[in-house]
Amino acid sequence: MNDATQHQPVAELVTALVEELQARGLVGTAYRDGVVRVLNPAGEPDGSNPYARVSPGLRQEVQCRRNPDDGGALWWYWAWAGPTRQSPPDLEPLCPAADAELAAERIAKVLEMPSADAASHGGLRDGG
């Protein structure tokens, strides 16, 4: 078990992640129990489109939880929507919670805006 992570309070891990996200232009909001909700402001609807009200934008939730496969060390988990609104989220390991930089990089990759080149090719990028 990673002793540094084991003894670091969840609040400190959350703060470190939010700071790393902000450095990448993302907005991270901390909630109770180690939950961080992240959004990419560039993906938010601009309001000029009448359908924008139903667009969720580019958002992702992650949660800081103990990983039983890593001796109970704190990890960041992707929180994916469950099969129904009443279901708890499906949690998928992201990375050790002490590595806020890696977590922020991976979250930023998921929430990145497609390039104009990718959009003009149906979302596919040239592999080169």
mmCIF file of C-alpha atoms in Angstrom:
data_model
loop_
_atom_site.group_PDB
_atom_site.id
_atom_site.type_symbol
_atom_site.label_atom_id
_atom_site.label_comp_id
_atom_site.label_asym_id
_atom_site.label_seq_id
_atom_site.Cartn_x
_atom_site.Cartn_y
_atom_site.Cartn_z
ATOM 1 C CA MET A 1 0.000 0.000 0.000
ATOM 2 C CA ASN A 2 1.280 3.468 -0.835
ATOM 3 C CA ASP A 3 1.950 5.101 2.567
ATOM 4 C CA ALA A 4 1.922 8.649 1.150
ATOM 5 C CA THR A 5 -1.552 8.160 -0.298
ATOM 6 C CA GLN A 6 -2.794 6.209 2.699
ATOM 7 C CA HIS A 7 -2.125 9.114 5.065
ATOM 8 C CA GLN A 8 -3.038 11.985 2.757
ATOM 9 C CA PRO A 9 -6.569 13.238 3.492
ATOM 10 C CA VAL A 10 -9.059 12.904 0.654
ATOM 11 C CA ALA A 11 -9.652 16.680 0.774
ATOM 12 C CA GLU A 12 -5.982 17.289 -0.108
ATOM 13 C CA LEU A 13 -6.160 14.818 -2.995
ATOM 14 C CA VAL A 14 -9.322 16.501 -4.285
ATOM 15 C CA THR A 15 -7.699 19.942 -4.071
ATOM 16 C CA ALA A 16 -4.612 18.727 -5.940
ATOM 17 C CA LEU A 17 -6.762 17.259 -8.721
ATOM 18 C CA VAL A 18 -8.891 20.404 -9.060
ATOM 19 C CA GLU A 19 -5.705 22.509 -9.367
ATOM 20 C CA GLU A 20 -4.286 20.202 -12.060
ATOM 21 C CA LEU A 21 -7.590 20.348 -13.952
ATOM 22 C CA GLN A 22 -7.656 24.159 -13.785
ATOM 23 C CA ALA A 23 -4.116 24.255 -15.196
ATOM 24 C CA ARG A 24 -5.528 22.442 -18.249
ATOM 25 C CA GLY A 25 -8.443 24.853 -18.713
ATOM 26 C CA LEU A 26 -11.009 22.539 -17.143
ATOM 27 C CA VAL A 27 -13.371 23.327 -14.282
ATOM 28 C CA GLY A 28 -13.371 20.871 -11.400
ATOM 29 C CA THR A 29 -15.932 21.164 -8.627
ATOM 30 C CA ALA A 30 -15.461 19.238 -5.403
ATOM 31 C CA TYR A 31 -18.411 17.575 -3.696
ATOM 32 C CA ARG A 32 -18.739 15.482 -0.551
ATOM 33 C CA ASP A 33 -17.075 12.134 -0.140
ATOM 34 C CA GLY A 34 -14.245 12.643 -2.651
ATOM 35 C CA VAL A 35 -16.432 13.357 -5.676
ATOM 36 C CA VAL A 36 -15.138 15.756 -8.339
ATOM 37 C CA ARG A 37 -17.276 16.815 -11.287
ATOM 38 C CA VAL A 38 -15.316 18.158 -14.220
ATOM 39 C CA LEU A 39 -16.416 20.127 -17.247
ATOM 40 C CA ASN A 40 -14.703 21.561 -20.276
ATOM 41 C CA PRO A 41 -16.056 25.116 -20.722
ATOM 42 C CA ALA A 42 -15.221 24.926 -24.444
ATOM 43 C CA GLY A 43 -17.798 22.146 -24.793
ATOM 44 C CA GLU A 44 -20.636 23.967 -23.080
ATOM 45 C CA PRO A 45 -23.614 24.992 -25.232
ATOM 46 C CA ASP A 46 -23.524 28.683 -26.165
ATOM 47 C CA GLY A 47 -27.252 29.318 -25.746
ATOM 48 C CA SER A 48 -27.824 30.494 -29.330
ATOM 49 C CA ASN A 49 -28.921 27.000 -30.328
ATOM 50 C CA PRO A 50 -32.467 26.129 -29.191
ATOM 51 C CA TYR A 51 -31.365 22.520 -28.626
ATOM 52 C CA ALA A 52 -28.511 23.602 -26.340
ATOM 53 C CA ARG A 53 -30.664 23.231 -23.238
ATOM 54 C CA VAL A 54 -30.640 19.450 -23.601
ATOM 55 C CA SER A 55 -26.914 19.159 -24.326
ATOM 56 C CA PRO A 56 -24.886 17.969 -21.360
ATOM 57 C CA GLY A 57 -21.678 19.492 -22.761
ATOM 58 C CA LEU A 58 -18.369 17.792 -22.028
ATOM 59 C CA ARG A 59 -18.545 16.584 -18.429
ATOM 60 C CA GLN A 60 -17.171 13.756 -16.341
ATOM 61 C CA GLU A 61 -17.387 12.696 -12.721
ATOM 62 C CA VAL A 62 -14.538 11.021 -10.867
ATOM 63 C CA GLN A 63 -14.498 9.691 -7.323
ATOM 64 C CA CYS A 64 -11.712 9.111 -4.813
ATOM 65 C CA ARG A 65 -12.183 5.634 -3.344
ATOM 66 C CA ARG A 66 -10.124 2.870 -1.792
ATOM 67 C CA ASN A 67 -8.883 0.262 -4.245
ATOM 68 C CA PRO A 68 -9.093 -3.235 -2.740
ATOM 69 C CA ASP A 69 -6.768 -4.530 -5.482
ATOM 70 C CA ASP A 70 -4.050 -2.099 -4.316
ATOM 71 C CA GLY A 71 -4.150 -2.840 -0.597
ATOM 72 C CA GLY A 72 -6.858 -0.275 0.061
ATOM 73 C CA ALA A 73 -4.857 2.675 -1.332
ATOM 74 C CA LEU A 74 -6.849 5.671 -2.523
ATOM 75 C CA TRP A 75 -7.475 5.784 -6.251
ATOM 76 C CA TRP A 76 -9.386 7.980 -8.641
ATOM 77 C CA TYR A 77 -12.249 6.188 -10.344
ATOM 78 C CA TRP A 78 -14.226 7.137 -13.427
ATOM 79 C CA ALA A 79 -17.907 7.316 -12.446
ATOM 80 C CA TRP A 80 -20.031 6.168 -15.371
ATOM 81 C CA ALA A 81 -23.812 6.389 -15.323
ATOM 82 C CA GLY A 82 -25.547 3.242 -14.121
ATOM 83 C CA PRO A 83 -28.257 1.477 -16.143
ATOM 84 C CA THR A 84 -31.070 3.508 -14.527
ATOM 85 C CA ARG A 85 -31.333 6.896 -12.833
ATOM 86 C CA GLN A 86 -31.705 5.156 -9.484
ATOM 87 C CA SER A 87 -28.602 2.995 -9.971
ATOM 88 C CA PRO A 88 -25.299 3.915 -8.363
ATOM 89 C CA PRO A 89 -22.564 4.816 -10.844
ATOM 90 C CA ASP A 90 -20.348 2.138 -12.321
ATOM 91 C CA LEU A 91 -16.822 2.818 -11.056
ATOM 92 C CA GLU A 92 -13.745 2.100 -13.186
ATOM 93 C CA PRO A 93 -10.195 2.600 -11.852
ATOM 94 C CA LEU A 94 -8.467 5.669 -13.322
ATOM 95 C CA CYS A 95 -5.152 5.905 -11.408
ATOM 96 C CA PRO A 96 -3.711 6.219 -7.896
ATOM 97 C CA ALA A 97 -5.165 9.311 -6.187
ATOM 98 C CA ALA A 98 -1.715 10.665 -5.284
ATOM 99 C CA ASP A 99 -0.967 11.120 -9.008
ATOM 100 C CA ALA A 100 -3.176 14.159 -9.660
ATOM 101 C CA GLU A 101 -1.180 15.061 -12.773
ATOM 102 C CA LEU A 102 -1.851 11.703 -14.447
ATOM 103 C CA ALA A 103 -5.523 11.819 -13.450
ATOM 104 C CA ALA A 104 -5.910 15.332 -14.886
ATOM 105 C CA GLU A 105 -4.159 14.322 -18.138
ATOM 106 C CA ARG A 106 -6.506 11.375 -18.625
ATOM 107 C CA ILE A 107 -9.606 13.400 -17.765
ATOM 108 C CA ALA A 108 -8.510 16.190 -20.114
ATOM 109 C CA LYS A 109 -8.107 13.632 -22.915
ATOM 110 C CA VAL A 110 -11.679 12.386 -22.410
ATOM 111 C CA LEU A 111 -13.071 15.936 -22.324
ATOM 112 C CA GLU A 112 -11.040 17.441 -25.159
ATOM 113 C CA MET A 113 -12.794 19.197 -28.014
ATOM 114 C CA PRO A 114 -12.363 17.497 -31.371
ATOM 115 C CA SER A 115 -10.111 19.430 -33.706
ATOM 116 C CA ALA A 116 -11.586 21.077 -36.795
ATOM 117 C CA ASP A 117 -9.662 18.530 -38.856
ATOM 118 C CA ALA A 118 -11.197 15.634 -36.934
ATOM 119 C CA ALA A 119 -14.685 17.088 -37.244
ATOM 120 C CA SER A 120 -14.309 17.469 -41.012
ATOM 121 C CA HIS A 121 -13.417 13.749 -41.253
ATOM 122 C CA GLY A 122 -16.405 12.482 -39.317
ATOM 123 C CA GLY A 123 -14.531 12.517 -36.006
ATOM 124 C CA LEU A 124 -11.584 10.492 -37.252
ATOM 125 C CA ARG A 125 -8.124 11.995 -37.125
ATOM 126 C CA ASP A 126 -5.462 11.384 -39.676
ATOM 127 C CA GLY A 127 -3.131 8.742 -38.298
ATOM 128 C CA GLY A 128 -0.171 9.976 -40.357
#
